[in-house]
Tab-separated table of C-alpha atoms and ligand atoms in Angstrom:
chain	number	residue	atom	x	y	z
A	22	UNK	CA	-31.042	-56.739	30.302
A	23	UNK	CA	-28.397	-54.923	28.267
A	24	UNK	CA	-26.833	-56.413	25.137
A	25	UNK	CA	-23.125	-55.781	24.556
A	26	UNK	CA	-20.643	-57.057	21.962
A	27	UNK	CA	-19.866	-59.823	24.413
A	28	UNK	CA	-23.496	-60.878	24.869
A	29	UNK	CA	-26.084	-60.248	27.543
A	30	UNK	CA	-25.058	-58.608	30.810
A	31	UNK	CA	-26.563	-60.282	33.817
A	32	UNK	CA	-26.832	-58.584	37.144
A	33	UNK	CA	-26.063	-60.618	40.221
A	34	UNK	CA	-29.053	-60.946	42.479
A	35	UNK	CA	-29.114	-59.422	45.947
A	36	UNK	CA	-28.657	-61.817	48.835
A	37	UNK	CA	-30.021	-62.106	52.339
A	38	UNK	CA	-28.682	-64.108	55.270
A	39	UNK	CA	-32.048	-64.014	57.077
A	40	UNK	CA	-33.870	-67.220	58.042
A	41	UNK	CA	-37.566	-66.701	57.268
A	42	UNK	CA	-38.311	-70.014	59.061
A	43	UNK	CA	-36.738	-68.917	62.351
A	44	UNK	CA	-39.053	-68.458	65.319
A	45	UNK	CA	-38.266	-64.761	65.333
A	46	UNK	CA	-39.240	-64.080	61.703
A	47	UNK	CA	-42.230	-66.431	61.752
A	48	UNK	CA	-43.584	-64.499	64.746
A	49	UNK	CA	-42.996	-61.097	63.168
A	50	UNK	CA	-42.208	-61.220	59.430
A	51	UNK	CA	-43.159	-57.729	58.269
A	52	UNK	CA	-39.808	-55.945	58.519
A	53	UNK	CA	-38.095	-58.828	56.776
A	54	UNK	CA	-40.729	-58.740	54.032
A	55	UNK	CA	-40.095	-55.057	53.505
A	56	UNK	CA	-36.333	-55.613	53.280
A	57	UNK	CA	-36.938	-58.429	50.789
A	58	UNK	CA	-39.128	-56.238	48.584
A	59	UNK	CA	-36.654	-53.363	48.761
A	60	UNK	CA	-33.683	-55.581	47.905
A	61	UNK	CA	-35.054	-56.479	44.478
A	62	UNK	CA	-37.326	-58.638	42.357
A	63	UNK	CA	-35.455	-61.831	43.204
A	64	UNK	CA	-33.318	-62.274	46.313
A	65	UNK	CA	-30.992	-65.164	47.119
A	66	UNK	CA	-31.565	-66.665	50.579
A	67	UNK	CA	-28.085	-67.850	51.549
A	68	UNK	CA	-29.265	-69.891	54.472
A	69	UNK	CA	-31.162	-72.362	52.239
A	70	UNK	CA	-29.655	-71.589	48.826
A	71	UNK	CA	-33.063	-70.799	47.369
A	72	UNK	CA	-34.322	-67.697	45.590
A	73	UNK	CA	-37.177	-65.605	46.909
A	74	UNK	CA	-39.806	-63.166	45.614
A	75	UNK	CA	-41.563	-60.659	47.834
A	76	UNK	CA	-43.027	-58.060	45.476
A	77	UNK	CA	-46.644	-58.286	44.335
A	78	UNK	CA	-45.980	-58.015	40.589
A	79	UNK	CA	-43.191	-60.598	40.634
A	80	UNK	CA	-45.089	-63.099	42.766
A	81	UNK	CA	-48.245	-62.642	40.686
A	82	UNK	CA	-46.354	-63.106	37.412
A	83	UNK	CA	-44.605	-66.269	38.618
A	84	UNK	CA	-47.812	-67.793	40.004
A	85	UNK	CA	-49.579	-67.297	36.683
A	86	UNK	CA	-46.682	-68.823	34.692
A	87	UNK	CA	-46.947	-72.485	35.653
A	88	UNK	CA	-45.042	-73.463	32.511
A	89	UNK	CA	-41.891	-71.794	33.871
A	90	UNK	CA	-42.562	-72.196	37.606
A	91	UNK	CA	-43.780	-75.727	38.225
A	92	UNK	CA	-45.470	-77.298	41.230
A	93	UNK	CA	-44.692	-80.932	40.376
A	94	UNK	CA	-41.295	-80.760	42.076
A	95	UNK	CA	-43.145	-79.920	45.290
A	96	UNK	CA	-44.305	-76.587	46.690
A	97	UNK	CA	-42.154	-76.926	49.782
A	98	UNK	CA	-38.409	-76.507	50.071
A	99	UNK	CA	-37.833	-80.190	49.295
A	100	UNK	CA	-37.164	-80.926	45.618
A	101	UNK	CA	-39.143	-84.045	44.683
A	102	UNK	CA	-36.768	-84.590	41.780
A	103	UNK	CA	-33.966	-85.252	44.269
A	104	UNK	CA	-35.620	-86.241	47.556
A	105	UNK	CA	-38.529	-88.684	47.842
A	106	UNK	CA	-41.634	-86.914	49.187
A	107	UNK	CA	-42.728	-87.974	52.697
A	108	UNK	CA	-46.256	-88.726	51.434
A	109	UNK	CA	-47.548	-89.450	47.921
A	110	UNK	CA	-47.740	-86.033	46.228
A	111	UNK	CA	-51.065	-84.220	46.103
A	112	UNK	CA	-52.797	-84.598	42.734
A	113	UNK	CA	-53.712	-80.906	42.895
A	114	UNK	CA	-51.161	-78.915	44.872
A	115	UNK	CA	-48.099	-80.840	43.733
A	116	UNK	CA	-49.065	-81.490	40.120
A	117	UNK	CA	-49.171	-79.567	36.860
A	118	UNK	CA	-51.076	-79.975	33.606
A	119	UNK	CA	-52.005	-82.362	32.155
A	120	UNK	CA	-52.219	-84.545	35.318
A	121	UNK	CA	-53.562	-81.682	37.420
A	122	UNK	CA	-56.551	-80.945	35.166
A	123	UNK	CA	-59.038	-83.776	35.775
A	124	UNK	CA	-58.754	-83.715	39.592
A	125	UNK	CA	-59.003	-79.932	39.504
A	126	UNK	CA	-62.127	-79.933	37.325
A	127	UNK	CA	-63.823	-82.523	39.549
A	128	UNK	CA	-63.124	-80.654	42.806
A	129	UNK	CA	-63.994	-77.295	41.290
A	130	UNK	CA	-67.498	-78.562	40.626
A	131	UNK	CA	-67.917	-80.284	44.001
A	132	UNK	CA	-66.718	-77.192	45.916
A	133	UNK	CA	-68.194	-74.572	43.586
A	134	UNK	CA	-70.678	-71.819	44.496
A	135	UNK	CA	-73.595	-73.688	42.955
A	136	UNK	CA	-73.012	-76.839	45.023
A	137	UNK	CA	-72.463	-74.821	48.178
A	138	UNK	CA	-75.827	-73.111	47.904
A	139	UNK	CA	-77.361	-76.353	49.191
A	140	UNK	CA	-75.255	-76.137	52.363
A	141	UNK	CA	-75.680	-72.432	53.025
A	142	UNK	CA	-78.928	-72.416	55.073
A	143	UNK	CA	-77.645	-75.146	57.408
A	144	UNK	CA	-74.254	-73.466	57.851
A	145	UNK	CA	-75.901	-70.132	58.673
A	146	UNK	CA	-78.122	-71.866	61.237
A	147	UNK	CA	-75.096	-73.686	62.684
A	148	UNK	CA	-73.221	-70.388	62.993
A	149	UNK	CA	-76.167	-68.752	64.758
A	150	UNK	CA	-76.426	-71.706	67.167
A	151	UNK	CA	-72.703	-71.612	67.904
A	152	UNK	CA	-72.728	-67.885	68.641
A	153	UNK	CA	-75.750	-68.317	70.947
A	154	UNK	CA	-73.995	-71.138	72.810
A	155	UNK	CA	-70.776	-69.177	73.179
A	156	UNK	CA	-72.567	-66.043	74.433
A	157	UNK	CA	-74.610	-68.125	76.886
A	158	UNK	CA	-71.342	-69.285	78.477
A	159	UNK	CA	-69.916	-65.786	78.847
A	160	UNK	CA	-68.734	-62.702	77.010
A	161	UNK	CA	-64.980	-63.049	77.556
A	162	UNK	CA	-63.234	-66.028	75.965
A	163	UNK	CA	-60.554	-67.283	73.584
A	164	UNK	CA	-61.796	-66.621	70.051
A	165	UNK	CA	-59.416	-69.251	68.633
A	166	UNK	CA	-60.937	-72.261	70.380
A	167	UNK	CA	-64.499	-70.961	70.812
A	168	UNK	CA	-65.080	-69.517	67.334
A	169	UNK	CA	-62.225	-69.881	64.807
A	170	UNK	CA	-61.768	-73.603	65.533
A	171	UNK	CA	-65.255	-74.437	66.750
A	172	UNK	CA	-67.146	-73.329	63.660
A	173	UNK	CA	-65.141	-75.094	60.916
A	174	UNK	CA	-64.960	-78.220	63.079
A	175	UNK	CA	-68.739	-78.098	63.443
A	176	UNK	CA	-69.524	-77.869	59.729
A	177	UNK	CA	-66.615	-79.059	57.551
A	178	UNK	CA	-66.007	-82.667	58.689
A	179	UNK	CA	-69.759	-83.314	58.418
A	180	UNK	CA	-69.808	-81.784	54.933
A	181	UNK	CA	-66.986	-84.106	53.866
A	182	UNK	CA	-68.802	-87.070	55.420
A	183	UNK	CA	-66.263	-88.051	58.072
A	184	UNK	CA	-67.121	-90.300	60.995
A	185	UNK	CA	-67.069	-88.711	64.453
A	186	UNK	CA	-64.321	-90.825	65.992
A	187	UNK	CA	-60.819	-89.553	65.416
A	188	UNK	CA	-61.603	-86.043	64.221
A	189	UNK	CA	-59.052	-84.750	66.747
A	190	UNK	CA	-56.383	-85.928	64.295
A	191	UNK	CA	-57.375	-83.316	61.699
A	192	UNK	CA	-55.725	-80.260	63.260
A	193	UNK	CA	-52.364	-81.814	64.202
A	194	UNK	CA	-52.158	-83.483	60.783
A	195	UNK	CA	-52.728	-80.193	58.990
A	196	UNK	CA	-50.363	-78.291	61.260
A	197	UNK	CA	-47.564	-80.763	60.617
A	198	UNK	CA	-48.251	-80.930	56.890
A	199	UNK	CA	-47.928	-77.158	56.580
A	200	UNK	CA	-44.716	-77.280	58.611
A	201	UNK	CA	-43.248	-79.816	56.173
A	202	UNK	CA	-43.313	-77.285	53.316
A	203	UNK	CA	-40.490	-75.522	55.152
A	204	UNK	CA	-37.070	-76.813	56.218
A	205	UNK	CA	-36.639	-79.610	58.784
A	206	UNK	CA	-36.418	-77.126	61.639
A	207	UNK	CA	-37.609	-77.199	65.254
A	208	UNK	CA	-41.255	-77.187	64.154
A	209	UNK	CA	-40.939	-80.246	61.909
A	210	UNK	CA	-38.836	-82.077	64.484
A	211	UNK	CA	-41.420	-81.357	67.172
A	212	UNK	CA	-44.301	-82.746	65.092
A	213	UNK	CA	-42.568	-85.759	63.539
A	214	UNK	CA	-43.011	-88.352	66.343
A	215	UNK	CA	-46.828	-88.185	66.337
A	216	UNK	CA	-47.212	-87.880	62.562
A	217	UNK	CA	-47.817	-91.619	61.902
A	218	UNK	CA	-50.952	-91.799	64.072
A	219	UNK	CA	-52.445	-88.621	62.558
A	220	UNK	CA	-51.545	-89.553	58.973
A	221	UNK	CA	-52.769	-93.116	59.549
A	222	UNK	CA	-56.215	-91.922	60.600
A	223	UNK	CA	-56.437	-89.322	57.793
A	224	UNK	CA	-55.481	-91.870	55.133
A	225	UNK	CA	-58.043	-94.383	56.446
A	226	UNK	CA	-60.858	-91.822	56.089
A	227	UNK	CA	-60.187	-91.462	52.359
A	228	UNK	CA	-61.577	-94.888	51.458
A	229	UNK	CA	-65.022	-95.018	49.898
A	230	UNK	CA	-66.550	-97.151	52.655
A	231	UNK	CA	-65.134	-94.911	55.407
A	232	UNK	CA	-67.142	-91.943	54.108
A	233	UNK	CA	-70.835	-91.079	54.550
A	234	UNK	CA	-73.064	-91.829	51.532
A	235	UNK	CA	-73.459	-88.100	50.876
A	236	UNK	CA	-70.957	-85.264	51.140
A	237	UNK	CA	-67.826	-83.958	49.442
A	238	UNK	CA	-66.077	-87.317	49.983
A	239	UNK	CA	-68.898	-89.303	48.390
A	240	UNK	CA	-69.030	-86.732	45.565
A	241	UNK	CA	-65.353	-87.381	44.812
A	242	UNK	CA	-65.934	-91.142	44.703
A	243	UNK	CA	-69.013	-90.640	42.477
A	244	UNK	CA	-66.686	-89.000	39.947
A	245	UNK	CA	-64.876	-92.358	39.602
A	246	UNK	CA	-68.184	-94.000	38.592
A	247	UNK	CA	-68.485	-91.491	35.753
A	248	UNK	CA	-64.885	-92.081	34.733
A	249	UNK	CA	-63.904	-88.447	35.394
A	250	UNK	CA	-61.099	-89.627	37.687
A	251	UNK	CA	-59.712	-93.073	38.497
A	252	UNK	CA	-60.267	-95.086	41.674
A	253	UNK	CA	-56.596	-94.609	42.446
A	254	UNK	CA	-57.028	-90.821	42.365
A	255	UNK	CA	-60.110	-90.572	44.602
A	256	UNK	CA	-58.495	-91.243	47.994
A	257	UNK	CA	-55.762	-88.693	47.325
A	258	UNK	CA	-58.380	-86.100	46.454
A	259	UNK	CA	-60.258	-86.764	49.682
A	260	UNK	CA	-56.894	-86.399	51.405
A	261	UNK	CA	-56.551	-82.949	49.809
A	262	UNK	CA	-59.816	-81.845	51.447
A	263	UNK	CA	-58.601	-83.054	54.834
A	264	UNK	CA	-55.164	-81.489	54.292
A	265	UNK	CA	-56.091	-78.086	52.967
A	266	UNK	CA	-59.606	-77.548	54.295
A	267	UNK	CA	-59.258	-77.310	58.066
A	268	UNK	CA	-56.241	-75.365	59.377
A	269	UNK	CA	-56.416	-72.830	56.563
A	270	UNK	CA	-60.017	-71.804	57.249
A	271	UNK	CA	-59.440	-71.810	61.012
A	272	UNK	CA	-56.524	-69.415	60.693
A	273	UNK	CA	-58.448	-67.274	58.215
A	274	UNK	CA	-61.251	-66.934	60.772
A	275	UNK	CA	-58.670	-66.119	63.443
A	276	UNK	CA	-57.248	-63.412	61.179
A	277	UNK	CA	-60.706	-61.910	60.618
A	278	UNK	CA	-61.639	-61.911	64.291
A	279	UNK	CA	-58.289	-60.401	65.293
A	280	UNK	CA	-58.643	-57.711	62.638
A	281	UNK	CA	-62.125	-56.753	63.851
A	282	UNK	CA	-61.072	-56.784	67.515
A	283	UNK	CA	-58.362	-54.228	66.816
A	284	UNK	CA	-60.419	-52.168	64.310
A	285	UNK	CA	-63.682	-51.192	66.050
A	286	UNK	CA	-64.767	-48.903	63.205
A	287	UNK	CA	-64.689	-51.886	60.840
A	288	UNK	CA	-66.959	-53.842	63.193
A	289	UNK	CA	-69.360	-50.888	63.306
A	290	UNK	CA	-69.365	-50.786	59.501
A	291	UNK	CA	-70.122	-54.516	59.288
A	292	UNK	CA	-72.910	-54.159	61.850
A	293	UNK	CA	-74.622	-51.471	59.811
A	294	UNK	CA	-74.032	-53.345	56.542
A	295	UNK	CA	-73.698	-57.145	56.971
A	296	UNK	CA	-73.141	-57.471	53.206
A	297	UNK	CA	-69.588	-56.286	53.963
A	298	UNK	CA	-68.856	-59.775	55.371
A	299	UNK	CA	-67.578	-60.995	51.996
A	300	UNK	CA	-65.175	-58.139	51.445
A	301	UNK	CA	-64.084	-58.408	55.099
A	302	UNK	CA	-63.108	-62.014	54.480
A	303	UNK	CA	-60.943	-61.204	51.449
A	304	UNK	CA	-59.462	-58.126	53.117
A	305	UNK	CA	-58.458	-60.239	56.134
A	306	UNK	CA	-56.933	-62.862	53.809
A	307	UNK	CA	-54.980	-60.087	52.087
A	308	UNK	CA	-53.860	-58.540	55.354
A	309	UNK	CA	-52.839	-61.707	57.193
A	310	UNK	CA	-52.283	-64.275	54.411
A	311	UNK	CA	-53.011	-67.443	56.445
A	312	UNK	CA	-50.877	-69.295	53.868
A	313	UNK	CA	-47.728	-67.157	53.913
A	314	UNK	CA	-45.488	-68.969	51.464
A	315	UNK	CA	-45.235	-71.671	48.831
A	316	UNK	CA	-42.342	-72.645	46.606
A	317	UNK	CA	-42.217	-73.149	42.876
A	318	UNK	CA	-39.392	-74.739	40.836
A	319	UNK	CA	-38.037	-73.277	37.597
A	320	UNK	CA	-38.514	-75.544	34.574
A	321	UNK	CA	-36.115	-73.487	32.426
A	322	UNK	CA	-33.618	-70.663	32.725
A	323	UNK	CA	-35.687	-67.569	33.411
A	324	UNK	CA	-34.650	-63.956	33.522
A	325	UNK	CA	-36.227	-61.445	35.853
A	326	UNK	CA	-35.089	-57.832	35.946
A	327	UNK	CA	-31.765	-58.784	34.392
A	328	UNK	CA	-31.158	-61.596	36.870
A	329	UNK	CA	-30.822	-65.097	35.412
A	330	UNK	CA	-32.339	-67.930	37.441
A	331	UNK	CA	-31.207	-71.323	36.178
A	332	UNK	CA	-33.557	-74.233	35.517
A	333	UNK	CA	-34.295	-76.450	38.525
A	334	UNK	CA	-34.128	-73.735	41.205
A	335	UNK	CA	-36.542	-73.593	44.132
A	336	UNK	CA	-38.209	-70.168	44.398
A	337	UNK	CA	-39.889	-69.109	47.620
A	338	UNK	CA	-43.012	-67.040	46.934
A	339	UNK	CA	-43.908	-64.704	49.794
A	340	UNK	CA	-47.673	-64.391	49.377
A	341	UNK	CA	-47.916	-62.480	52.653
A	342	UNK	CA	-45.330	-59.970	51.476
A	343	UNK	CA	-46.976	-59.515	48.067
A	344	UNK	CA	-50.285	-58.874	49.828
A	345	UNK	CA	-48.700	-55.965	51.744
A	346	UNK	CA	-46.545	-54.571	48.957
A	347	UNK	CA	-47.008	-50.773	49.024
A	348	UNK	CA	-46.289	-50.781	45.256
A	349	UNK	CA	-49.701	-52.433	44.884
A	350	UNK	CA	-51.708	-51.559	48.030
A	351	UNK	CA	-52.154	-48.177	49.689
A	352	UNK	CA	-51.669	-48.253	53.473
A	353	UNK	CA	-51.260	-52.045	53.201
A	354	UNK	CA	-51.151	-52.718	56.954
A	355	UNK	CA	-54.618	-51.273	57.458
A	356	UNK	CA	-57.730	-53.491	57.702
A	357	UNK	CA	-59.997	-51.475	55.442
A	358	UNK	CA	-63.463	-52.672	54.406
A	359	UNK	CA	-63.702	-49.847	51.880
A	360	UNK	CA	-60.801	-50.946	49.713
A	361	UNK	CA	-61.060	-53.555	46.937
A	362	UNK	CA	-58.871	-56.479	48.056
A	363	UNK	CA	-59.516	-58.512	44.895
A	364	UNK	CA	-56.312	-59.522	43.174
A	365	UNK	CA	-54.680	-60.493	46.486
A	366	UNK	CA	-52.564	-63.631	46.219
A	367	UNK	CA	-53.613	-65.100	49.571
A	368	UNK	CA	-55.338	-67.932	47.694
A	369	UNK	CA	-52.547	-68.086	45.156
A	370	UNK	CA	-53.256	-67.082	41.568
A	371	UNK	CA	-53.586	-68.907	38.262
A	372	UNK	CA	-54.353	-72.587	37.718
A	373	UNK	CA	-53.659	-73.571	41.342
A	374	UNK	CA	-55.699	-70.817	42.958
A	375	UNK	CA	-57.448	-72.243	46.017
A	376	UNK	CA	-60.224	-74.561	44.834
A	377	UNK	CA	-61.796	-74.484	48.315
A	378	UNK	CA	-62.076	-70.716	48.606
A	379	UNK	CA	-65.859	-70.718	48.197
A	380	UNK	CA	-66.118	-73.121	51.118
A	381	UNK	CA	-63.879	-70.906	53.241
A	382	UNK	CA	-65.757	-67.759	52.200
A	383	UNK	CA	-69.108	-69.327	53.064
A	384	UNK	CA	-67.829	-70.393	56.492
A	385	UNK	CA	-66.568	-66.885	57.164
A	386	UNK	CA	-69.694	-65.126	55.917
A	387	UNK	CA	-71.939	-67.432	57.955
A	388	UNK	CA	-69.967	-66.858	61.152
A	389	UNK	CA	-69.525	-63.114	60.666
A	390	UNK	CA	-73.201	-62.625	59.848
A	391	UNK	CA	-74.236	-64.541	62.956
A	392	UNK	CA	-71.859	-62.490	65.111
A	393	UNK	CA	-72.832	-59.172	63.579
A	394	UNK	CA	-76.510	-59.910	64.281
A	395	UNK	CA	-75.859	-60.463	68.002
A	396	UNK	CA	-72.721	-58.597	69.052
A	397	UNK	CA	-72.395	-54.840	69.415
A	398	UNK	CA	-68.657	-54.649	70.057
A	399	UNK	CA	-65.720	-57.016	69.957
A	400	UNK	CA	-62.512	-55.952	71.682
A	401	UNK	CA	-59.210	-57.474	72.793
A	402	UNK	CA	-59.288	-58.886	76.342
A	403	UNK	CA	-55.575	-59.541	76.643
A	404	UNK	CA	-52.508	-59.981	74.490
A	405	UNK	CA	-53.012	-62.509	71.679
A	406	UNK	CA	-50.248	-65.070	71.151
A	407	UNK	CA	-48.936	-66.485	67.889
A	408	UNK	CA	-48.932	-70.123	66.890
A	409	UNK	CA	-45.789	-70.681	64.820
A	410	UNK	CA	-45.910	-72.734	61.618
A	411	UNK	CA	-43.467	-72.839	58.696
A	412	UNK	CA	-46.247	-71.961	56.232
A	413	UNK	CA	-49.262	-70.699	58.155
A	414	UNK	CA	-49.776	-67.400	59.942
A	415	UNK	CA	-51.836	-68.319	62.959
A	416	UNK	CA	-53.005	-67.346	66.426
A	417	UNK	CA	-52.515	-69.659	69.384
A	418	UNK	CA	-54.821	-67.580	71.597
A	419	UNK	CA	-57.020	-64.569	70.870
A	420	UNK	CA	-58.635	-63.294	74.077
A	421	UNK	CA	-61.737	-61.214	73.274
A	422	UNK	CA	-64.561	-59.508	75.106
A	423	UNK	CA	-67.923	-59.186	73.369
A	424	UNK	CA	-70.791	-56.865	74.149
A	425	UNK	CA	-73.973	-58.710	73.179
A	426	UNK	CA	-76.981	-56.820	71.906
A	427	UNK	CA	-79.461	-56.162	74.661
B	523	OVM	C1	-53.301	-81.042	49.165
B	523	OVM	C2	-52.996	-79.747	49.853
B	523	OVM	C3	-52.342	-79.771	51.061
B	523	OVM	C4	-52.023	-78.583	51.686
B	523	OVM	C5	-52.385	-77.377	51.130
B	523	OVM	C6	-53.042	-77.365	49.947
B	523	OVM	C7	-53.240	-75.008	50.099
B	523	OVM	C8	-53.345	-78.553	49.297
B	523	OVM	O1	-53.044	-82.087	49.771
B	523	OVM	O2	-53.814	-81.023	48.061
B	523	OVM	O3	-53.407	-76.186	49.364
């Protein structure tokens, strides 16, 4: 910003008439992301009268400044200060300190690396069993249903302690929830009629007596006995697991499998060094950013690159664009197991950074290790199709052909 005798000079921010929630841009966002990054640090999206950030440094800085860019007004386009939220706000995602801190600390422990070590042997065995079953049925199949969905659905609901009946509600609930962070477009309208049955089932599973005596759900309720959280908070925290823990990991696995299918040299590298599974997971999250966007809301007038953003503005953070910003990443569109993807914002950054990422990473490592031990090559067996969602980058189908080890 330049000071003059008349006071500060503010630049007007660049504008865009694009609709990032249109079918066209959801299916293929990369050119739009590039235009957004080139236009400037902050770009006005005329269509929704919100501001947007697409560069890595800008997105990273805003995500780590929760005092200026709050989550409590909702991380979707809807401003909770003006419109009532469609469900009680999440105590984690849609909260800020101080309210955010106790639920966060409790979940961080329950979902942390130390706690997950107890689950790891079983999850690795489950992954091996799944891969054996899939290969016994044939070598050409849809990797979305047979692997990316099948594995999380095999291990995660059990780990939470959910009953068997009704688990089919999990995916449509999550899909609709992630649509509702965007505008009320064709995707939200399509999902709205069946929402009550899915949300009804999900909410019922959050009660203490609906959950198994052991598992993540029971662990959350045990925290009420210690007084770490209240009994009113527990069901909403279980709801967070069921909201954020299913679709996200499924689409992350889809992203990984798609990346390997189109990058045979990466599969060969993983085969000769299975320890690359961890970096492959984070590199695929960077490359595909299963969660593409979240909003923040300014709590004060902020100035970025000479542009003043008033208090109370919704800012759309393009995580997927930041994760492919050539200012930060060399050859960003390449799936490269020899780069260091750490620092990607695919899990967010700062106090809200994904509390379930160790769960997701363990699921991915277990599945990839099981596949790498049994499968020589993985290749496309047809054209994959996109599943459109206002927030998630997802595959609808991912036809693959595997060559099993002889
Ligand atoms: C929650 C929640 C829901 C959706 C996503 C998310 C990515 C959290 O209910 O806490 O984080």
